[in-house]
Amino acid sequence: MYKVVKFGGSSLASAEQFQKVGNIIRADETRKFVVPSAPGKRFGNDTKVTDMLYGCYALAEQGKDFKAELKAIKERYEEIIAGLKLELSLDDEFKTIEKQFKAKAGNNYAASRGEYLNGIIMANYLGYEFIDSATVIFFNENGDFDSEKTNQILSERLAQCKSAVIPGFYGALPDGTVKTFSRGGSDITGSIVARAIKADVYENWTDVSGILVVDPRIIDKPVGIEVITYRELRELAYMGFSVLHEDAIFPVRREGIPINIRNTNAPEDNGTWIVESTCQKSKYVITGIAGKKGFCSINIEKAMMNSEIGFGRKVLQAFEENGISFEHVPSGIDTMTVFVHQDEFMHKEQKVVAGLHRLADPDYIDIESDLALIAVVGRGMKSTRGTAGRIFSALAHSNVNVKMIDQGSSELNIIIGVANEDFEAAIKAIYDIFVITKL
Ligand code: ASP
């Protein structure tokens, strides 16, 4: 049995946090493969080391002096080393980094040093082997992650060691140049390592006790989610839930490895399990509520539209020709409505209107802006009657006018369109009815 444990930046921001991580790892002997992020924020307006590295390298690239900035980064690591009382010096590493910065080794190389150095410290602290991710995680010539080459080389490499630290966030291009994933990419590394070692669990340690049913900026101290499926998470992530890097799901999903989101500051909490499928019912019929503001609806009316074959295609073509993707398309007998992102649509609106006239010849077009979409997601809705009814009576009681309803055919989600200004009230009403009063 193996667990891959990934720790985020806030879990490794200081020596004190490192000690908590050390205790977590030592408490379970199956936690043999560790993926660290770079040190994150120690307090509210602190700067993440990754951002310090980007800033420092920007100076180097402009040929400006970057000594003070690099020294500040070195001090972040030295503070951790001293706090942990380790016999470790990063002097040589920093000499190499300075040289590489002067030689303009690139933004990706610069950012990757955050995880690289933290990995060296972590390996020293735990007495685990250090594996430079540039030797085991690969991208192809186009810069895309090369999953098969990586899986083959990484699994062979990991089979040779009992325990190892593999820094998150980066790998190498075929010519050996360091390349990073997009921001937050250590989540992906953790997932890749879990796949390679065929781990039983991928534990992702962060600073919250799992995924919450709703955004805590809207509802004060909402309840947490115990178990969520990959599909539910995808629906919620699309609507704004930011828990894991989106690309972190695929490597573990293909091996059927569950992800457990845990809190470094409260290791006794069970956190959230993200699984392929489960017979465990979620406590509240719904699993989560998410939403976003800033949508527009374009209502298109045409008499006898329902008998005109190809009308829908022509309407959507007007959006496609302008490079605008659509979110939802509810329709009536003589009407069809297209929901789009307002910022994508705004500066192209008249082109789209002209396109609609040219392609579909409608009688009337009406555009409404400042709309919000809310997704109510839950695998439990399929087997429960009256979910939609409860949502709409709760919204009516809160004086929220519903502009659009769309239930996905998988019965996994119900999407509701409301005015931007009703967004928070609508989410509160839905949370109340399902979680607080459980009516
Ligand atoms: N350190 C990188 C970032 O700040 C990657 C990560 O933490 O996952 O985005």
Short mmCIF file of N, CA and C in Angstrom, two decimals, residues 37-39 48-62 66 69-70 73-74 77 93-94 96-118 134 167-171 176-181 183:
data_model
loop_
_atom_site.label_atom_id
_atom_site.label_comp_id
_atom_site.label_asym_id
_atom_site.label_seq_id
_atom_site.Cartn_x
_atom_site.Cartn_y
_atom_site.Cartn_z
N SER A 37 5.14 21.67 -3.11
CA SER A 37 5.08 22.95 -3.85
C SER A 37 6.22 23.82 -3.35
N ALA A 38 6.33 25.02 -3.89
CA ALA A 38 7.28 26.02 -3.39
C ALA A 38 6.67 26.67 -2.14
N PRO A 39 7.50 27.28 -1.29
CA PRO A 39 6.92 27.95 -0.11
C PRO A 39 5.90 29.03 -0.53
N LYS A 48 4.39 34.72 -2.44
CA LYS A 48 4.78 33.32 -2.68
C LYS A 48 6.17 33.31 -3.32
N VAL A 49 6.98 32.31 -2.99
CA VAL A 49 8.33 32.24 -3.58
C VAL A 49 8.26 32.17 -5.11
N THR A 50 7.26 31.47 -5.64
CA THR A 50 7.13 31.41 -7.11
C THR A 50 7.02 32.81 -7.70
N ASP A 51 6.23 33.66 -7.06
CA ASP A 51 6.08 35.03 -7.57
C ASP A 51 7.37 35.82 -7.40
N MET A 52 8.09 35.57 -6.29
CA MET A 52 9.38 36.24 -6.09
C MET A 52 10.35 35.83 -7.21
N LEU A 53 10.31 34.56 -7.59
CA LEU A 53 11.20 34.07 -8.64
C LEU A 53 10.86 34.69 -10.00
N TYR A 54 9.58 34.78 -10.29
CA TYR A 54 9.18 35.42 -11.56
C TYR A 54 9.68 36.86 -11.59
N GLY A 55 9.48 37.56 -10.46
CA GLY A 55 9.89 38.98 -10.39
C GLY A 55 11.39 39.13 -10.55
N CYS A 56 12.13 38.28 -9.86
CA CYS A 56 13.59 38.33 -9.89
C CYS A 56 14.10 38.05 -11.30
N TYR A 57 13.51 37.04 -11.94
CA TYR A 57 13.99 36.69 -13.28
C TYR A 57 13.64 37.77 -14.30
N ALA A 58 12.53 38.46 -14.09
CA ALA A 58 12.16 39.56 -15.02
C ALA A 58 13.27 40.60 -15.03
N LEU A 59 13.86 40.88 -13.85
CA LEU A 59 14.97 41.84 -13.78
C LEU A 59 16.18 41.29 -14.54
N ALA A 60 16.48 40.00 -14.30
CA ALA A 60 17.64 39.39 -14.97
C ALA A 60 17.48 39.47 -16.48
N GLU A 61 16.29 39.23 -16.93
CA GLU A 61 16.06 39.23 -18.38
C GLU A 61 16.26 40.62 -18.98
N GLN A 62 15.93 41.64 -18.18
CA GLN A 62 16.14 43.02 -18.68
C GLN A 62 17.58 43.48 -18.48
N PHE A 66 19.78 41.91 -9.99
CA PHE A 66 18.73 41.15 -9.30
C PHE A 66 19.22 40.54 -8.00
N GLU A 69 16.92 40.77 -4.84
CA GLU A 69 15.72 39.93 -4.99
C GLU A 69 16.07 38.44 -4.79
N LEU A 70 17.24 38.04 -5.34
CA LEU A 70 17.63 36.64 -5.18
C LEU A 70 18.00 36.33 -3.73
N ILE A 73 14.98 35.66 -1.71
CA ILE A 73 14.46 34.29 -1.94
C ILE A 73 15.30 33.29 -1.13
N LYS A 74 16.62 33.50 -1.17
CA LYS A 74 17.52 32.59 -0.43
C LYS A 74 17.18 32.62 1.06
N TYR A 77 14.38 30.34 2.17
CA TYR A 77 14.78 28.94 2.36
C TYR A 77 15.67 28.77 3.59
N GLU A 93 23.69 25.74 -4.86
CA GLU A 93 22.47 25.80 -5.69
C GLU A 93 22.20 27.24 -6.12
N PHE A 94 22.33 28.17 -5.17
CA PHE A 94 22.04 29.58 -5.50
C PHE A 94 23.09 30.17 -6.45
N THR A 96 24.51 28.44 -8.84
CA THR A 96 24.06 27.93 -10.15
C THR A 96 22.86 28.75 -10.65
N ILE A 97 21.93 29.00 -9.76
CA ILE A 97 20.72 29.74 -10.17
C ILE A 97 21.11 31.13 -10.67
N GLU A 98 22.02 31.79 -9.95
CA GLU A 98 22.45 33.13 -10.36
C GLU A 98 23.08 33.09 -11.76
N LYS A 99 23.92 32.10 -11.96
CA LYS A 99 24.57 31.94 -13.28
C LYS A 99 23.52 31.72 -14.37
N GLN A 100 22.59 30.84 -14.08
CA GLN A 100 21.55 30.52 -15.08
C GLN A 100 20.67 31.73 -15.37
N PHE A 101 20.39 32.53 -14.34
CA PHE A 101 19.59 33.74 -14.54
C PHE A 101 20.34 34.69 -15.46
N LYS A 102 21.65 34.84 -15.20
CA LYS A 102 22.47 35.74 -16.04
C LYS A 102 22.51 35.23 -17.48
N ALA A 103 22.49 33.90 -17.62
CA ALA A 103 22.54 33.31 -18.97
C ALA A 103 21.13 33.26 -19.59
N LYS A 104 20.17 33.86 -18.91
CA LYS A 104 18.77 33.93 -19.39
C LYS A 104 18.18 32.54 -19.67
N ALA A 105 18.22 31.73 -18.63
CA ALA A 105 17.75 30.34 -18.76
C ALA A 105 16.24 30.23 -18.95
N GLY A 106 15.51 31.31 -18.79
CA GLY A 106 14.07 31.28 -19.07
C GLY A 106 13.21 31.35 -17.81
N ASN A 107 12.01 31.86 -18.06
CA ASN A 107 11.00 32.05 -17.03
C ASN A 107 10.60 30.74 -16.35
N ASN A 108 10.48 29.70 -17.15
CA ASN A 108 10.06 28.40 -16.62
C ASN A 108 11.12 27.83 -15.69
N TYR A 109 12.38 27.92 -16.12
CA TYR A 109 13.47 27.46 -15.26
C TYR A 109 13.40 28.22 -13.93
N ALA A 110 13.26 29.54 -14.03
CA ALA A 110 13.26 30.39 -12.83
C ALA A 110 12.15 29.95 -11.87
N ALA A 111 10.93 29.84 -12.38
CA ALA A 111 9.80 29.50 -11.50
C ALA A 111 9.97 28.11 -10.88
N SER A 112 10.54 27.18 -11.66
CA SER A 112 10.66 25.80 -11.19
C SER A 112 11.60 25.67 -9.98
N ARG A 113 12.50 26.65 -9.80
CA ARG A 113 13.46 26.53 -8.69
C ARG A 113 12.76 26.57 -7.33
N GLY A 114 11.57 27.14 -7.29
CA GLY A 114 10.82 27.19 -6.03
C GLY A 114 10.54 25.80 -5.50
N GLU A 115 10.05 24.93 -6.37
CA GLU A 115 9.74 23.54 -5.98
C GLU A 115 11.03 22.74 -5.83
N TYR A 116 11.97 22.98 -6.76
CA TYR A 116 13.24 22.23 -6.76
C TYR A 116 13.95 22.37 -5.41
N LEU A 117 14.11 23.60 -4.95
CA LEU A 117 14.82 23.84 -3.68
C LEU A 117 14.02 23.32 -2.49
N ASN A 118 12.73 23.50 -2.54
CA ASN A 118 11.90 22.99 -1.43
C ASN A 118 11.97 21.46 -1.38
N ALA A 134 12.94 17.09 -13.52
CA ALA A 134 13.37 17.26 -14.92
C ALA A 134 13.89 15.94 -15.49
N PRO A 167 9.77 17.02 -6.65
CA PRO A 167 9.20 18.37 -6.62
C PRO A 167 8.06 18.55 -7.63
N GLY A 168 7.08 19.34 -7.26
CA GLY A 168 5.94 19.58 -8.14
C GLY A 168 6.24 20.60 -9.22
N PHE A 169 5.28 20.76 -10.15
CA PHE A 169 5.20 21.92 -11.04
C PHE A 169 6.04 21.87 -12.31
N TYR A 170 7.10 21.05 -12.39
CA TYR A 170 7.93 21.13 -13.60
C TYR A 170 8.42 19.77 -14.08
N GLY A 171 8.93 19.81 -15.30
CA GLY A 171 9.54 18.65 -15.94
C GLY A 171 10.51 19.18 -16.98
N GLY A 176 15.93 18.76 -22.74
CA GLY A 176 16.38 18.91 -21.36
C GLY A 176 16.03 20.25 -20.73
N THR A 177 15.53 21.20 -21.54
CA THR A 177 15.14 22.51 -20.98
C THR A 177 13.99 22.33 -19.99
N VAL A 178 14.08 23.03 -18.87
CA VAL A 178 13.02 22.91 -17.86
C VAL A 178 11.74 23.60 -18.34
N LYS A 179 10.63 22.91 -18.13
CA LYS A 179 9.33 23.51 -18.46
C LYS A 179 8.37 23.29 -17.29
N THR A 180 7.55 24.31 -17.00
CA THR A 180 6.58 24.16 -15.91
C THR A 180 5.18 23.89 -16.47
N PHE A 181 4.33 23.36 -15.63
CA PHE A 181 2.90 23.31 -15.95
C PHE A 181 2.36 24.72 -15.70
N ARG A 183 0.13 27.58 -13.58
CA ARG A 183 0.14 27.86 -12.13
C ARG A 183 -0.71 26.83 -11.37
#
